[in-house]
Tab-separated table of C-alpha atoms in Angstrom:
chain	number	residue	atom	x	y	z
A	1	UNK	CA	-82.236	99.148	24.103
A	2	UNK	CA	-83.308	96.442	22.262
A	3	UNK	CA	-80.300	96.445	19.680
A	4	UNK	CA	-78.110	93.413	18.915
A	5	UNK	CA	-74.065	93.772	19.494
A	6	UNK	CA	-71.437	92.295	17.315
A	7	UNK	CA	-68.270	91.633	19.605
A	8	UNK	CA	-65.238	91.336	18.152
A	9	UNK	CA	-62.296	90.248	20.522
A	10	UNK	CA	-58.607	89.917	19.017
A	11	UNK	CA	-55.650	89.817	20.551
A	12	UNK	CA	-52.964	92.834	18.875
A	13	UNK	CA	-49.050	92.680	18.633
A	14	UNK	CA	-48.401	94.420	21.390
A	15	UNK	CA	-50.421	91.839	23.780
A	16	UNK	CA	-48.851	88.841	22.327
A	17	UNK	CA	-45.156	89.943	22.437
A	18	UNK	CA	-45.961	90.925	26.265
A	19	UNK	CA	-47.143	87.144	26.674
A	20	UNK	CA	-43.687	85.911	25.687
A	21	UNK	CA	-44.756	82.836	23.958
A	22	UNK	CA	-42.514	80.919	22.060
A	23	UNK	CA	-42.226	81.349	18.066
A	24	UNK	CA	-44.380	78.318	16.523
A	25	UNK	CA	-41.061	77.890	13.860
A	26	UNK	CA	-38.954	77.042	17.281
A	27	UNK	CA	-41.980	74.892	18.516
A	28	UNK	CA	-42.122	72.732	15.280
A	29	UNK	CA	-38.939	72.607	14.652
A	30	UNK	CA	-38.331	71.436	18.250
A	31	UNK	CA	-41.327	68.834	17.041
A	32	UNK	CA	-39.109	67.622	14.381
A	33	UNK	CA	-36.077	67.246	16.445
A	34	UNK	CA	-38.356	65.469	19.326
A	35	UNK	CA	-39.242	63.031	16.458
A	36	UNK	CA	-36.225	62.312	14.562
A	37	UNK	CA	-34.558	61.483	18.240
A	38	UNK	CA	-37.790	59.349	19.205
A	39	UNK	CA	-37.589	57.623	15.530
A	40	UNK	CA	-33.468	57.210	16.152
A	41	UNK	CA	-34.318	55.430	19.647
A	42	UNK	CA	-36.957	53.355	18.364
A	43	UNK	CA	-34.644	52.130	15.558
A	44	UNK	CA	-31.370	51.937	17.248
A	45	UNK	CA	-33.686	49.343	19.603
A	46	UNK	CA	-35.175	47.379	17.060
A	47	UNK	CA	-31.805	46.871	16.006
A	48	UNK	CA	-30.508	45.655	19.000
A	49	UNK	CA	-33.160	43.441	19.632
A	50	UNK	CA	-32.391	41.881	15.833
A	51	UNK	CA	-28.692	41.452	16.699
A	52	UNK	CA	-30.144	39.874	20.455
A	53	UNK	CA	-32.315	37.516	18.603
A	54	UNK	CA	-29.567	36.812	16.155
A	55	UNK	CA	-26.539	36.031	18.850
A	56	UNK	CA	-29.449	34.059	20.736
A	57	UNK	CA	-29.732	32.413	17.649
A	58	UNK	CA	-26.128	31.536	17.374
A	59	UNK	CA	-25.728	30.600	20.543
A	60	UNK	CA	-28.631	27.759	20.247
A	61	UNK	CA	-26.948	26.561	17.101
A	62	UNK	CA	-23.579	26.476	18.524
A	63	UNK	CA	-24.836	24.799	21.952
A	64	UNK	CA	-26.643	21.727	19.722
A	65	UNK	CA	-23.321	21.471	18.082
A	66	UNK	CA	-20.908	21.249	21.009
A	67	UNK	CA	-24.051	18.886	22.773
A	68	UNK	CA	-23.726	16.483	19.402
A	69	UNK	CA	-20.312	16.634	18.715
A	70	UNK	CA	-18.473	12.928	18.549
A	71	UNK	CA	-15.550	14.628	20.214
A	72	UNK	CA	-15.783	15.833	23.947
A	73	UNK	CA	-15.457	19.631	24.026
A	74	UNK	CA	-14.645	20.940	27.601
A	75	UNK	CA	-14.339	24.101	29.012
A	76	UNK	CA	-12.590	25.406	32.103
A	77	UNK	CA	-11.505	28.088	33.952
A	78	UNK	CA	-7.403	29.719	34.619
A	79	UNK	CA	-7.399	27.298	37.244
A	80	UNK	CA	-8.655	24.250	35.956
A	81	UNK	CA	-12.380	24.232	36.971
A	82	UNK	CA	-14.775	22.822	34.488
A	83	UNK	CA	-17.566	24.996	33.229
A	84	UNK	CA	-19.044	22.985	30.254
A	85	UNK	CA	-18.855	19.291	29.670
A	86	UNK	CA	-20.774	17.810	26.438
A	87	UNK	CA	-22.514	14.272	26.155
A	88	UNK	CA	-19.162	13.065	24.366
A	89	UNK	CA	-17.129	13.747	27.109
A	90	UNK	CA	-19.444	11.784	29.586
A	91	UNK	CA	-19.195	8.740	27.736
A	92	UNK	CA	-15.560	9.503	27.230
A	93	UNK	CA	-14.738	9.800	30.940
A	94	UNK	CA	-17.666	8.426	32.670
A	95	UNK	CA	-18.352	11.459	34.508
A	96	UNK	CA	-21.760	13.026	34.221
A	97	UNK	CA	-21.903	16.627	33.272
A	98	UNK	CA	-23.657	17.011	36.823
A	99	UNK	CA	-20.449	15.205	38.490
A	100	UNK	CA	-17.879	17.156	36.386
A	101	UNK	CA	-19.204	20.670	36.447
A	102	UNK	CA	-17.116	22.550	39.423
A	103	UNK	CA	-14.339	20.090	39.428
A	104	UNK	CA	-11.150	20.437	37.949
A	105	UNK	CA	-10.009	18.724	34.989
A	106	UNK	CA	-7.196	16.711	36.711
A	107	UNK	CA	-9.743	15.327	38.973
A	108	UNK	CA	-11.729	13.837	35.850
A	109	UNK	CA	-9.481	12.787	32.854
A	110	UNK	CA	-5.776	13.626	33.628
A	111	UNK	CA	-3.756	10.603	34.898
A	112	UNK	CA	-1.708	11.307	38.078
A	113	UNK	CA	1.572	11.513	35.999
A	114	UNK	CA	0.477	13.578	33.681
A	115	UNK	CA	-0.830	16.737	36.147
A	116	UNK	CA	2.439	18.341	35.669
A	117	UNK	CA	1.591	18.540	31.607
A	118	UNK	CA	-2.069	19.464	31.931
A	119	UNK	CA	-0.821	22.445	34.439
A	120	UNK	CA	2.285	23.848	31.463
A	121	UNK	CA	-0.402	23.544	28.584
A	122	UNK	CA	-3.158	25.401	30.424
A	123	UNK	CA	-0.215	27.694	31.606
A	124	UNK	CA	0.542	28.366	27.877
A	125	UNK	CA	-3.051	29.065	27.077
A	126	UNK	CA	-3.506	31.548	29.892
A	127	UNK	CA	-0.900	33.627	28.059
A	128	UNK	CA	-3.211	33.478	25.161
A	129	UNK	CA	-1.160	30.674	22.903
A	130	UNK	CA	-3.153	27.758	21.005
A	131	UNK	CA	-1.758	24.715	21.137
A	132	UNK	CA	-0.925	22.074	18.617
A	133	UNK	CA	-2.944	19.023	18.880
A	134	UNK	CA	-1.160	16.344	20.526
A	135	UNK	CA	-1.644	13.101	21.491
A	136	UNK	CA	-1.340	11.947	25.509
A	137	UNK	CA	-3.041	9.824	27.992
A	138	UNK	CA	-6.000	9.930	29.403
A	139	UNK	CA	-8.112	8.306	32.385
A	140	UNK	CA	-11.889	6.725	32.689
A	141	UNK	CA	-13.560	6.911	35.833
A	142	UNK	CA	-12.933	3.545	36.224
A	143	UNK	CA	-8.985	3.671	36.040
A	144	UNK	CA	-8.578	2.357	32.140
A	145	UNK	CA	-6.126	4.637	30.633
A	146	UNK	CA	-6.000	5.836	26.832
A	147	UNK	CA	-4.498	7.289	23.808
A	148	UNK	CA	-6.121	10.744	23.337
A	149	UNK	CA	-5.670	13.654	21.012
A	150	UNK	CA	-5.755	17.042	22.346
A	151	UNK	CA	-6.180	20.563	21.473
A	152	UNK	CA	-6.509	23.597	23.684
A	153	UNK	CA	-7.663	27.280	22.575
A	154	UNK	CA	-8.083	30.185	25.241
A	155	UNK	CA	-11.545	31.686	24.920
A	156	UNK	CA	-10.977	35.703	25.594
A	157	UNK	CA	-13.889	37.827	27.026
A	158	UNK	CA	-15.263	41.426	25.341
A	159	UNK	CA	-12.309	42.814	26.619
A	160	UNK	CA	-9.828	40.645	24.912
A	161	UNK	CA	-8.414	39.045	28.047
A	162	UNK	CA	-8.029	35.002	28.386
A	163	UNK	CA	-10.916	34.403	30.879
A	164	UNK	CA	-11.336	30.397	29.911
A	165	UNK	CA	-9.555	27.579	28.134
A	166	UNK	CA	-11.942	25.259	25.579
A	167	UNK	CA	-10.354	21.598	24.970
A	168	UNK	CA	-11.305	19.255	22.297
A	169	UNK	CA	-10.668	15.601	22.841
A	170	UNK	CA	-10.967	12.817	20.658
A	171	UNK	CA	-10.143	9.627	21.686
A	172	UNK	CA	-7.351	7.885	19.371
A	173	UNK	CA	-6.689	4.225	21.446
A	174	UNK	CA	-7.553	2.614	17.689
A	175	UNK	CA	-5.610	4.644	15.489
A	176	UNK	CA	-2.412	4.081	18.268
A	177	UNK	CA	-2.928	0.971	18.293
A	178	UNK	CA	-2.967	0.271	14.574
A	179	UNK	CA	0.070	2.516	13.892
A	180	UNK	CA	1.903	0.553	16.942
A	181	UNK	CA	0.819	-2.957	14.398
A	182	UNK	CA	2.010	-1.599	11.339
A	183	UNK	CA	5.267	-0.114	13.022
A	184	UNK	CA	5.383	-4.114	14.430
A	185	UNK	CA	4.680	-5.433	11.048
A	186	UNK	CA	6.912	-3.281	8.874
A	187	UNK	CA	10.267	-4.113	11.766
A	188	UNK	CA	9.130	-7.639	11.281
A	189	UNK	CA	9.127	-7.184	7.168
A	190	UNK	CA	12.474	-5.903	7.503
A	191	UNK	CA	14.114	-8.644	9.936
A	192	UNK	CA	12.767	-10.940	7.853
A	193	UNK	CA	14.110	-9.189	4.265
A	194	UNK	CA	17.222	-9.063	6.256
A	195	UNK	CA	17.641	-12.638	7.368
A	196	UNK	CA	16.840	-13.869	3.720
A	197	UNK	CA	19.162	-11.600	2.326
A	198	UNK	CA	22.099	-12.526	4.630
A	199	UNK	CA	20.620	-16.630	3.504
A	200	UNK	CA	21.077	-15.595	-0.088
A	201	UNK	CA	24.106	-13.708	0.393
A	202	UNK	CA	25.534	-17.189	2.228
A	203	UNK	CA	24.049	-19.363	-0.591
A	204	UNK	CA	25.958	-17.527	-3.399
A	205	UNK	CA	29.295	-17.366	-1.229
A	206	UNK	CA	29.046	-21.105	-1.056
A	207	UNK	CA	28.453	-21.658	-4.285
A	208	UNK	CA	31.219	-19.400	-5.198
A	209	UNK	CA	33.713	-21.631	-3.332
């Protein structure tokens, strides 16, 4: 004995096809399928994450500009309800945004005579029309009435259905007021062109005869 064995141990054709083992092209190109789905998934997130960030984004701006607008920009619900009241409409109505949120608009700017308007034009916008700004009264907390301009937009949800009305008010007691002097001024122009003219038209009859 004594002698030294080389082994060799290989596994033949026959063997392997018996194992049933899949074909390595099927395994990579499974791989490659595995990866290009992984590498779709991956981006498709990353890109939905951007667009996130980016309506988060929007959102932020578009908050800070409804929160610093001079005008008071409102919104409520089909029936009236606020759900967003900005620092101009506080000072316009006197209501804190705590005090107005939940409560319905007649309840907070909308004079007692004018319900029956508020109810047609949010009536209008539920059926998806924008209306025409307009001017009307409104009502402080403290019972002073004033001129204010008015416009009213429905905001729609993903689905395209009204789900919200937005109003922008801007209070216009000093422009009314001046037009309502110059209106004043210009009947009182013409009275007066009037009376001299009927005076000169008298002096020259005279001094015909």
């Amino acid at each position: 004995y004594g002698q030294k064995w080389l082994v060799e141990c290989r596994a033949l054709p026959p063997f392997i096809a018996k194992l049933n083992l899949l074909d390595l092209r099927y395994v990579a190109g499974a791989m490659l399928v595995l990866s290009l789905l992984l590498s779709s998934v991956a981006y498709l997130v990353a890109l939905n994450l951007k667009r996130w960030r980016e309506e988060q984004t929007m959102q932020a701006r578009m908050a800070a500009i409804v929160s610093s607008a001079n005008d008071a920009i409102v919104s409520a619900d089909l029936d009236g309800k606020v759900t967003s009241w900005n620092a101009a409409a506080e000072k316009m109505s006197g209501f804190a945004a705590e005090q107005a949120l939940g409560r319905k608009l007649n309840e907070l700017l909308v004079p007692p005579d004018h319900f029956e308007e508020e109810r047609a034009i949010r009536e209008r916008v539920v059926r998806g029309e924008t209306t025409s700004c307009f001017i009307t009264k409104a009502q402080r907390r403290n019972g002073e009435r004033f001129d204010i301009s008015v416009t009213v937009v429905p905001i729609r949800d993903e689905k395209g259905a009204v789900c919200s009305c937005a109003y922008t008010l801007r209070d216009v007691t000093d422009e009314q007021q001046a037009e309502a002097r110059i209106v004043e001024l210009n009947a009182s122009l013409e009275a007066q062109v009037q009376e001299r003219t009927a005076a000169l038209e008298s002096v020259q009859q005279t001094l015909r005869t």
